[in-house]
Amino acid sequence: MTITKGPTPMRVLVTGHKGYIGTVLVPMLRARGHAVLGIDSDLYRNSTYGHAPDLVDERIKDVRDIEKEDLDGVDAIVSLAALSNDVLGDFNPDLTYQINHQASVRLAELAVELGIRRYVFASSCSLYGAAGDDVLTEDASFHPVTPYARSKVMVEQDVSRMANDGFSPTFMRNATAYGVSPRMRFDVVLNNLSAWAYTTGQVRMKSDGTPWRPVVHIEDISRAVIAALEAPRETVHNMAINVGRNDENYQVRQLAQIVHDTIPDSEITFAGNASPDLRNYRVNFDRYRALFPAHPLSWTAREGARAILDAYIKTGLNRDDYEGDRYKRIAQLKSLVASRQLDSTLRWAS
């Protein structure tokens, strides 16, 4: 992976720097010449997959507890910290709104107060939700179907109202992520289908396979963050940008076929409770391509499936890894709460 130096070094605060995307983004930011401060509660400290996360200037702290002094010397903020999938969001919707919505808005308020000019928020195409088969631009209506997706809508609406001459938020609506990370997620669709196929010989679909889903590699999500941070202010001021490629919209059954092609001895099967998924959206990514020609997104799902398989072979992945409580995030959190290492608010016990 070749990365050239960025034009103007910044001190960038990344919340959630120890998460699935953060552990990939941070080395890429540093390769561009930016200094990184990370703030993360490190909920998944027991879930490192492969190599350890990159070492940076960091504070192990809940995003809800960030104070002004934590932002000293910061030029820009990348807001990644969140309960990061629909299952976690459904686990405790109130906590989802506290962490994903309220804490993100409060962080933006602190940025406005302290004169931090750039705020890049990791939003999601899932806010389009139950959208049908139409191809959606950034002007499309929101139809979120989960607390996670609703929290993204709420942040965009609240933070966009704060935009002014001294504060420029940008909302990066990421397609469904995939790819290998030191803080691996096995719940996202391409990673999950590949894990089942490699360990059991079954490309196991949990829906009927008909819903549309755009997908994007986490390295490309990170490239998009860098593009937004380094763009002229007027290019991205208070703007929502879909992050992905037009040719990377797939029905879930097409993703299953890609995994089957990658692991030829596998067979496509359906879970016993497989049913239509309300989350169904196809997305247009022309705005990203027009705004950031110097930061093209390069990964395809087929290339990604091959890289994921190579990683699983290298680590000797087995089913207990991704179905047990080490890497399955909801199971990990429930285990930590049950053992009283985390309290009921998902903060570490003293």
GROMACS .gro file of C-alpha atoms in nm:
model
  350
    1MET     CA    1   0.000   0.000   0.000
    2THR     CA    2   0.163   0.325  -0.116
    3ILE     CA    3   0.065   0.645   0.064
    4THR     CA    4   0.219   0.982  -0.013
    5LYS     CA    5   0.268   1.250   0.246
    6GLY     CA    6  -0.024   1.481   0.315
    7PRO     CA    7   0.004   1.853   0.246
    8THR     CA    8  -0.058   2.011   0.588
    9PRO     CA    9   0.020   1.809   0.902
   10MET     CA   10  -0.250   1.828   1.168
   11ARG     CA   11  -0.300   1.697   1.519
   12VAL     CA   12  -0.605   1.476   1.471
   13LEU     CA   13  -0.817   1.339   1.753
   14VAL     CA   14  -0.962   0.999   1.659
   15THR     CA   15  -1.230   0.870   1.893
   16GLY     CA   16  -1.266   0.495   1.872
   17HIS     CA   17  -0.906   0.461   1.754
   18LYS     CA   18  -0.883   0.108   1.894
   19GLY     CA   19  -1.187  -0.016   1.705
   20TYR     CA   20  -1.240  -0.200   1.376
   21ILE     CA   21  -1.184   0.104   1.152
   22GLY     CA   22  -0.968   0.308   1.390
   23THR     CA   23  -0.686   0.055   1.403
   24VAL     CA   24  -0.660   0.074   1.023
   25LEU     CA   25  -0.711   0.450   0.994
   26VAL     CA   26  -0.448   0.556   1.250
   27PRO     CA   27  -0.143   0.414   1.065
   28MET     CA   28  -0.270   0.569   0.741
   29LEU     CA   29  -0.309   0.911   0.906
   30ARG     CA   30   0.041   0.888   1.048
   31ALA     CA   31   0.179   0.786   0.710
   32ARG     CA   32   0.034   1.112   0.574
   33GLY     CA   33   0.235   1.305   0.832
   34HIS     CA   34  -0.047   1.378   1.077
   35ALA     CA   35  -0.008   1.344   1.455
   36VAL     CA   36  -0.281   1.132   1.614
   37LEU     CA   37  -0.437   1.149   1.958
   38GLY     CA   38  -0.661   0.853   2.029
   39ILE     CA   39  -0.944   0.837   2.281
   40ASP     CA   40  -1.113   0.502   2.327
   41SER     CA   41  -1.264   0.308   2.617
   42ASP     CA   42  -1.095  -0.004   2.473
   43LEU     CA   43  -1.395  -0.230   2.531
   44TYR     CA   44  -1.244  -0.497   2.306
   45ARG     CA   45  -0.897  -0.510   2.460
   46ASN     CA   46  -0.930  -0.888   2.482
   47SER     CA   47  -1.020  -0.921   2.114
   48THR     CA   48  -0.704  -0.835   1.922
   49TYR     CA   49  -0.689  -1.034   1.597
   50GLY     CA   50  -0.347  -1.090   1.444
   51HIS     CA   51  -0.110  -0.801   1.510
   52ALA     CA   52  -0.168  -0.549   1.789
   53PRO     CA   53  -0.311  -0.201   1.723
   54ASP     CA   54  -0.067   0.076   1.631
   55LEU     CA   55   0.078   0.261   1.931
   56VAL     CA   56  -0.016   0.631   1.948
   57ASP     CA   57  -0.061   0.908   2.201
   58GLU     CA   58  -0.381   0.784   2.361
   59ARG     CA   59  -0.622   0.812   2.651
   60ILE     CA   60  -0.829   0.516   2.762
   61LYS     CA   61  -1.150   0.702   2.826
   62ASP     CA   62  -1.518   0.674   2.742
   63VAL     CA   63  -1.625   0.914   2.467
   64ARG     CA   64  -1.907   1.028   2.697
   65ASP     CA   65  -1.649   1.153   2.947
   66ILE     CA   66  -1.431   1.368   2.719
   67GLU     CA   67  -1.355   1.712   2.864
   68LYS     CA   68  -1.203   2.031   2.722
   69GLU     CA   69  -0.853   1.946   2.843
   70ASP     CA   70  -0.862   1.627   2.636
   71LEU     CA   71  -0.883   1.842   2.323
   72ASP     CA   72  -0.586   2.065   2.392
   73GLY     CA   73  -0.386   2.128   2.075
   74VAL     CA   74  -0.627   1.937   1.850
   75ASP     CA   75  -0.676   2.071   1.494
   76ALA     CA   76  -0.938   1.825   1.372
   77ILE     CA   77  -1.162   1.548   1.505
   78VAL     CA   78  -1.256   1.215   1.349
   79SER     CA   79  -1.555   1.076   1.536
   80LEU     CA   80  -1.561   0.695   1.507
   81ALA     CA   81  -1.654   0.589   1.862
   82ALA     CA   82  -1.989   0.409   1.872
   83LEU     CA   83  -2.167   0.091   1.962
   84SER     CA   84  -2.095  -0.029   1.617
   85ASN     CA   85  -2.366  -0.256   1.485
   86ASP     CA   86  -2.737  -0.318   1.491
   87VAL     CA   87  -2.724  -0.608   1.738
   88LEU     CA   88  -2.532  -0.398   1.990
   89GLY     CA   89  -2.773  -0.112   1.933
   90ASP     CA   90  -3.071  -0.333   2.003
   91PHE     CA   91  -2.900  -0.472   2.316
   92ASN     CA   92  -2.956  -0.140   2.496
   93PRO     CA   93  -3.108   0.136   2.279
   94ASP     CA   94  -3.069   0.397   2.554
   95LEU     CA   95  -2.694   0.336   2.572
   96THR     CA   96  -2.676   0.345   2.194
   97TYR     CA   97  -2.825   0.693   2.189
   98GLN     CA   98  -2.603   0.809   2.477
   99ILE     CA   99  -2.282   0.689   2.309
  100ASN     CA  100  -2.358   0.719   1.939
  101HIS     CA  101  -2.575   1.031   1.944
  102GLN     CA  102  -2.538   1.240   2.258
  103ALA     CA  103  -2.162   1.192   2.303
  104SER     CA  104  -2.095   1.269   1.935
  105VAL     CA  105  -2.303   1.588   1.953
  106ARG     CA  106  -2.137   1.695   2.278
  107LEU     CA  107  -1.795   1.643   2.121
  108ALA     CA  108  -1.897   1.871   1.835
  109GLU     CA  109  -2.016   2.131   2.086
  110LEU     CA  110  -1.676   2.121   2.257
  111ALA     CA  111  -1.509   2.160   1.918
  112VAL     CA  112  -1.717   2.472   1.844
  113GLU     CA  113  -1.636   2.618   2.184
  114LEU     CA  114  -1.262   2.553   2.148
  115GLY     CA  115  -1.232   2.665   1.786
  116ILE     CA  116  -1.154   2.322   1.640
  117ARG     CA  117  -1.248   2.379   1.279
  118ARG     CA  118  -1.281   2.031   1.125
  119TYR     CA  119  -1.510   1.751   1.243
  120VAL     CA  120  -1.541   1.433   1.035
  121PHE     CA  121  -1.823   1.209   1.152
  122ALA     CA  122  -1.842   0.839   1.062
  123SER     CA  123  -2.203   0.813   0.953
  124SER     CA  124  -2.354   0.520   0.765
  125CYS     CA  125  -2.555   0.432   0.457
  126SER     CA  126  -2.773   0.231   0.695
  127LEU     CA  127  -2.963   0.552   0.766
  128TYR     CA  128  -3.130   0.499   0.425
  129GLY     CA  129  -3.270   0.179   0.577
  130ALA     CA  130  -3.581   0.036   0.416
  131ALA     CA  131  -3.535   0.218   0.088
  132GLY     CA  132  -3.625  -0.042  -0.176
  133ASP     CA  133  -3.447  -0.078  -0.509
  134ASP     CA  134  -3.398   0.288  -0.604
  135VAL     CA  135  -3.039   0.414  -0.629
  136LEU     CA  136  -2.995   0.676  -0.357
  137THR     CA  137  -2.798   0.999  -0.357
  138GLU     CA  138  -2.715   1.201  -0.047
  139ASP     CA  139  -3.045   1.388  -0.094
  140ALA     CA  140  -3.255   1.074  -0.043
  141SER     CA  141  -3.496   1.039   0.248
  142PHE     CA  142  -3.397   0.858   0.565
  143HIS     CA  143  -3.571   0.532   0.655
  144PRO     CA  144  -3.365   0.394   0.946
  145VAL     CA  145  -3.490   0.068   1.094
  146THR     CA  146  -3.255   0.023   1.393
  147PRO     CA  147  -3.138   0.233   1.692
  148TYR     CA  148  -2.787   0.233   1.539
  149ALA     CA  149  -2.910   0.383   1.212
  150ARG     CA  150  -3.141   0.629   1.387
  151SER     CA  151  -2.849   0.750   1.600
  152LYS     CA  152  -2.658   0.840   1.282
  153VAL     CA  153  -2.952   1.044   1.151
  154MET     CA  154  -2.978   1.229   1.481
  155VAL     CA  155  -2.608   1.321   1.488
  156GLU     CA  156  -2.617   1.451   1.132
  157GLN     CA  157  -2.923   1.662   1.203
  158ASP     CA  158  -2.793   1.807   1.529
  159VAL     CA  159  -2.431   1.869   1.428
  160SER     CA  160  -2.518   2.019   1.088
  161ARG     CA  161  -2.704   2.298   1.270
  162MET     CA  162  -2.377   2.396   1.443
  163ALA     CA  163  -2.189   2.461   1.119
  164ASN     CA  164  -2.053   2.814   1.088
  165ASP     CA  165  -1.751   3.001   0.957
  166GLY     CA  166  -1.531   2.848   1.227
  167PHE     CA  167  -1.669   2.494   1.238
  168SER     CA  168  -1.697   2.261   0.939
  169PRO     CA  169  -1.855   1.921   0.997
  170THR     CA  170  -1.848   1.654   0.727
  171PHE     CA  171  -2.065   1.342   0.739
  172MET     CA  172  -1.911   1.036   0.575
  173ARG     CA  173  -2.193   0.790   0.505
  174ASN     CA  174  -1.998   0.467   0.483
  175ALA     CA  175  -2.128   0.165   0.295
  176THR     CA  176  -2.119  -0.165   0.486
  177ALA     CA  177  -1.760  -0.220   0.590
  178TYR     CA  178  -1.546  -0.528   0.537
  179GLY     CA  179  -1.179  -0.623   0.555
  180VAL     CA  180  -0.915  -0.744   0.798
  181SER     CA  181  -0.834  -0.538   1.107
  182PRO     CA  182  -0.645  -0.583   1.436
  183ARG     CA  183  -0.987  -0.539   1.598
  184MET     CA  184  -1.170  -0.768   1.361
  185ARG     CA  185  -1.547  -0.769   1.322
  186PHE     CA  186  -1.706  -1.096   1.218
  187ASP     CA  187  -2.062  -0.960   1.220
  188VAL     CA  188  -2.035  -0.754   0.899
  189VAL     CA  189  -2.166  -0.939   0.598
  190LEU     CA  190  -1.859  -1.021   0.385
  191ASN     CA  191  -1.638  -1.106   0.685
  192ASN     CA  192  -1.916  -1.323   0.829
  193LEU     CA  193  -1.997  -1.514   0.511
  194SER     CA  194  -1.625  -1.580   0.459
  195ALA     CA  195  -1.578  -1.700   0.817
  196TRP     CA  196  -1.864  -1.950   0.788
  197ALA     CA  197  -1.742  -2.073   0.450
  198TYR     CA  198  -1.383  -2.121   0.565
  199THR     CA  199  -1.461  -2.294   0.894
  200THR     CA  200  -1.773  -2.497   0.806
  201GLY     CA  201  -1.787  -2.518   0.427
  202GLN     CA  202  -2.117  -2.330   0.432
  203VAL     CA  203  -2.174  -1.979   0.299
  204ARG     CA  204  -2.445  -1.928   0.557
  205MET     CA  205  -2.696  -1.651   0.477
  206LYS     CA  206  -2.908  -1.511   0.757
  207SER     CA  207  -3.152  -1.335   0.521
  208ASP     CA  208  -3.319  -1.454   0.202
  209GLY     CA  209  -3.036  -1.293   0.006
  210THR     CA  210  -3.247  -1.038  -0.182
  211PRO     CA  211  -3.162  -0.711   0.003
  212TRP     CA  212  -2.925  -0.466  -0.162
  213ARG     CA  213  -2.617  -0.364   0.029
  214PRO     CA  214  -2.326  -0.146  -0.085
  215VAL     CA  215  -1.993  -0.257   0.065
  216VAL     CA  216  -1.662  -0.080   0.115
  217HIS     CA  217  -1.323  -0.191   0.247
  218ILE     CA  218  -1.202  -0.034   0.573
  219GLU     CA  219  -0.887   0.090   0.401
  220ASP     CA  220  -1.110   0.280   0.156
  221ILE     CA  221  -1.316   0.419   0.445
  222SER     CA  222  -0.987   0.542   0.592
  223ARG     CA  223  -0.884   0.696   0.258
  224ALA     CA  224  -1.215   0.880   0.254
  225VAL     CA  225  -1.157   1.020   0.603
  226ILE     CA  226  -0.814   1.146   0.495
  227ALA     CA  227  -0.967   1.298   0.182
  228ALA     CA  228  -1.223   1.489   0.389
  229LEU     CA  229  -0.965   1.610   0.642
  230GLU     CA  230  -0.725   1.735   0.376
  231ALA     CA  231  -0.982   1.889   0.142
  232PRO     CA  232  -1.028   2.266   0.125
  233ARG     CA  233  -1.287   2.372   0.379
  234GLU     CA  234  -1.534   2.496   0.118
  235THR     CA  235  -1.527   2.157  -0.056
  236VAL     CA  236  -1.666   1.961   0.237
  237HIS     CA  237  -1.827   2.220   0.465
  238ASN     CA  238  -2.142   2.077   0.629
  239MET     CA  239  -2.169   1.813   0.359
  240ALA     CA  240  -2.288   1.451   0.362
  241ILE     CA  241  -2.089   1.219   0.136
  242ASN     CA  242  -2.169   0.857   0.053
  243VAL     CA  243  -1.850   0.650   0.080
  244GLY     CA  244  -1.820   0.360  -0.163
  245ARG     CA  245  -1.822   0.276  -0.533
  246ASN     CA  246  -2.117   0.250  -0.770
  247ASP     CA  247  -2.003  -0.091  -0.891
  248GLU     CA  248  -1.988  -0.224  -0.533
  249ASN     CA  249  -2.365  -0.238  -0.474
  250TYR     CA  250  -2.461  -0.603  -0.432
  251GLN     CA  251  -2.752  -0.815  -0.328
  252VAL     CA  252  -2.650  -1.029  -0.034
  253ARG     CA  253  -2.686  -1.343  -0.247
  254GLN     CA  254  -2.431  -1.194  -0.490
  255LEU     CA  255  -2.186  -1.148  -0.203
  256ALA     CA  256  -2.252  -1.509  -0.105
  257GLN     CA  257  -2.167  -1.615  -0.459
  258ILE     CA  258  -1.840  -1.419  -0.446
  259VAL     CA  259  -1.746  -1.602  -0.125
  260HIS     CA  260  -1.845  -1.934  -0.282
  261ASP     CA  261  -1.625  -1.857  -0.585
  262THR     CA  262  -1.338  -1.770  -0.349
  263ILE     CA  263  -1.383  -2.090  -0.144
  264PRO     CA  264  -1.493  -2.336  -0.416
  265ASP     CA  265  -1.555  -2.632  -0.183
  266SER     CA  266  -1.820  -2.432   0.005
  267GLU     CA  267  -2.196  -2.441  -0.052
  268ILE     CA  268  -2.450  -2.163  -0.010
  269THR     CA  269  -2.698  -2.238   0.270
  270PHE     CA  270  -2.964  -2.047   0.461
  271ALA     CA  271  -3.001  -2.018   0.838
  272GLY     CA  272  -3.317  -2.174   0.975
  273ASN     CA  273  -3.464  -1.833   1.052
  274ALA     CA  274  -3.354  -1.668   0.727
  275SER     CA  275  -3.609  -1.409   0.616
  276PRO     CA  276  -3.630  -1.085   0.418
  277ASP     CA  277  -3.421  -0.805   0.572
  278LEU     CA  278  -3.587  -0.465   0.609
  279ARG     CA  279  -3.247  -0.302   0.548
  280ASN     CA  280  -3.243  -0.274   0.172
  281TYR     CA  281  -3.065   0.012  -0.006
  282ARG     CA  282  -2.864   0.080  -0.323
  283VAL     CA  283  -2.644   0.387  -0.313
  284ASN     CA  284  -2.494   0.634  -0.559
  285PHE     CA  285  -2.135   0.741  -0.491
  286ASP     CA  286  -2.083   1.002  -0.764
  287ARG     CA  287  -2.032   1.283  -0.513
  288TYR     CA  288  -1.731   1.116  -0.354
  289ARG     CA  289  -1.568   1.048  -0.691
  290ALA     CA  290  -1.626   1.408  -0.804
  291LEU     CA  291  -1.497   1.567  -0.483
  292PHE     CA  292  -1.189   1.352  -0.427
  293PRO     CA  293  -1.028   1.245  -0.756
  294ALA     CA  294  -0.691   1.227  -0.578
  295HIS     CA  295  -0.825   0.972  -0.328
  296PRO     CA  296  -0.990   0.698  -0.538
  297LEU     CA  297  -1.137   0.395  -0.363
  298SER     CA  298  -0.965   0.084  -0.488
  299TRP     CA  299  -1.100  -0.234  -0.327
  300THR     CA  300  -1.362  -0.468  -0.470
  301ALA     CA  301  -1.558  -0.728  -0.277
  302ARG     CA  302  -1.396  -1.007  -0.478
  303GLU     CA  303  -1.045  -0.885  -0.392
  304GLY     CA  304  -1.156  -0.834  -0.033
  305ALA     CA  305  -1.293  -1.188   0.000
  306ARG     CA  306  -0.957  -1.327  -0.114
  307ALA     CA  307  -0.766  -1.112   0.139
  308ILE     CA  308  -1.006  -1.211   0.417
  309LEU     CA  309  -0.962  -1.579   0.335
  310ASP     CA  310  -0.583  -1.541   0.336
  311ALA     CA  311  -0.604  -1.387   0.685
  312TYR     CA  312  -0.827  -1.667   0.812
  313ILE     CA  313  -0.587  -1.928   0.679
  314LYS     CA  314  -0.289  -1.748   0.837
  315THR     CA  315  -0.451  -1.731   1.183
  316GLY     CA  316  -0.618  -2.071   1.167
  317LEU     CA  317  -0.963  -1.927   1.234
  318ASN     CA  318  -1.217  -2.165   1.384
  319ARG     CA  319  -1.588  -2.131   1.449
  320ASP     CA  320  -1.546  -2.083   1.824
  321ASP     CA  321  -1.341  -1.770   1.752
  322TYR     CA  322  -1.616  -1.577   1.577
  323GLU     CA  323  -1.919  -1.734   1.745
  324GLY     CA  324  -1.771  -1.724   2.096
  325ASP     CA  325  -1.728  -1.426   2.326
  326ARG     CA  326  -1.373  -1.335   2.223
  327TYR     CA  327  -1.457  -1.174   1.889
  328LYS     CA  328  -1.837  -1.161   1.888
  329ARG     CA  329  -1.893  -0.813   2.024
  330ILE     CA  330  -2.230  -0.855   2.186
  331ALA     CA  331  -2.110  -1.174   2.357
  332GLN     CA  332  -1.789  -1.000   2.467
  333LEU     CA  333  -1.977  -0.712   2.628
  334LYS     CA  334  -2.230  -0.939   2.799
  335SER     CA  335  -1.944  -1.145   2.940
  336LEU     CA  336  -1.765  -0.836   3.072
  337VAL     CA  337  -2.086  -0.709   3.233
  338ALA     CA  338  -2.164  -1.049   3.384
  339SER     CA  339  -1.815  -1.067   3.535
  340ARG     CA  340  -1.855  -0.706   3.662
  341GLN     CA  341  -1.555  -0.581   3.470
  342LEU     CA  342  -1.796  -0.341   3.301
  343ASP     CA  343  -2.081  -0.171   3.484
  344SER     CA  344  -2.433  -0.135   3.350
  345THR     CA  345  -2.333   0.178   3.156
  346LEU     CA  346  -2.051  -0.011   2.977
  347ARG     CA  347  -1.783   0.178   3.166
  348TRP     CA  348  -1.491  -0.011   3.318
  349ALA     CA  349  -1.533  -0.087   3.687
  350SER     CA  350  -1.284   0.084   3.916
   0.00000   0.00000   0.00000
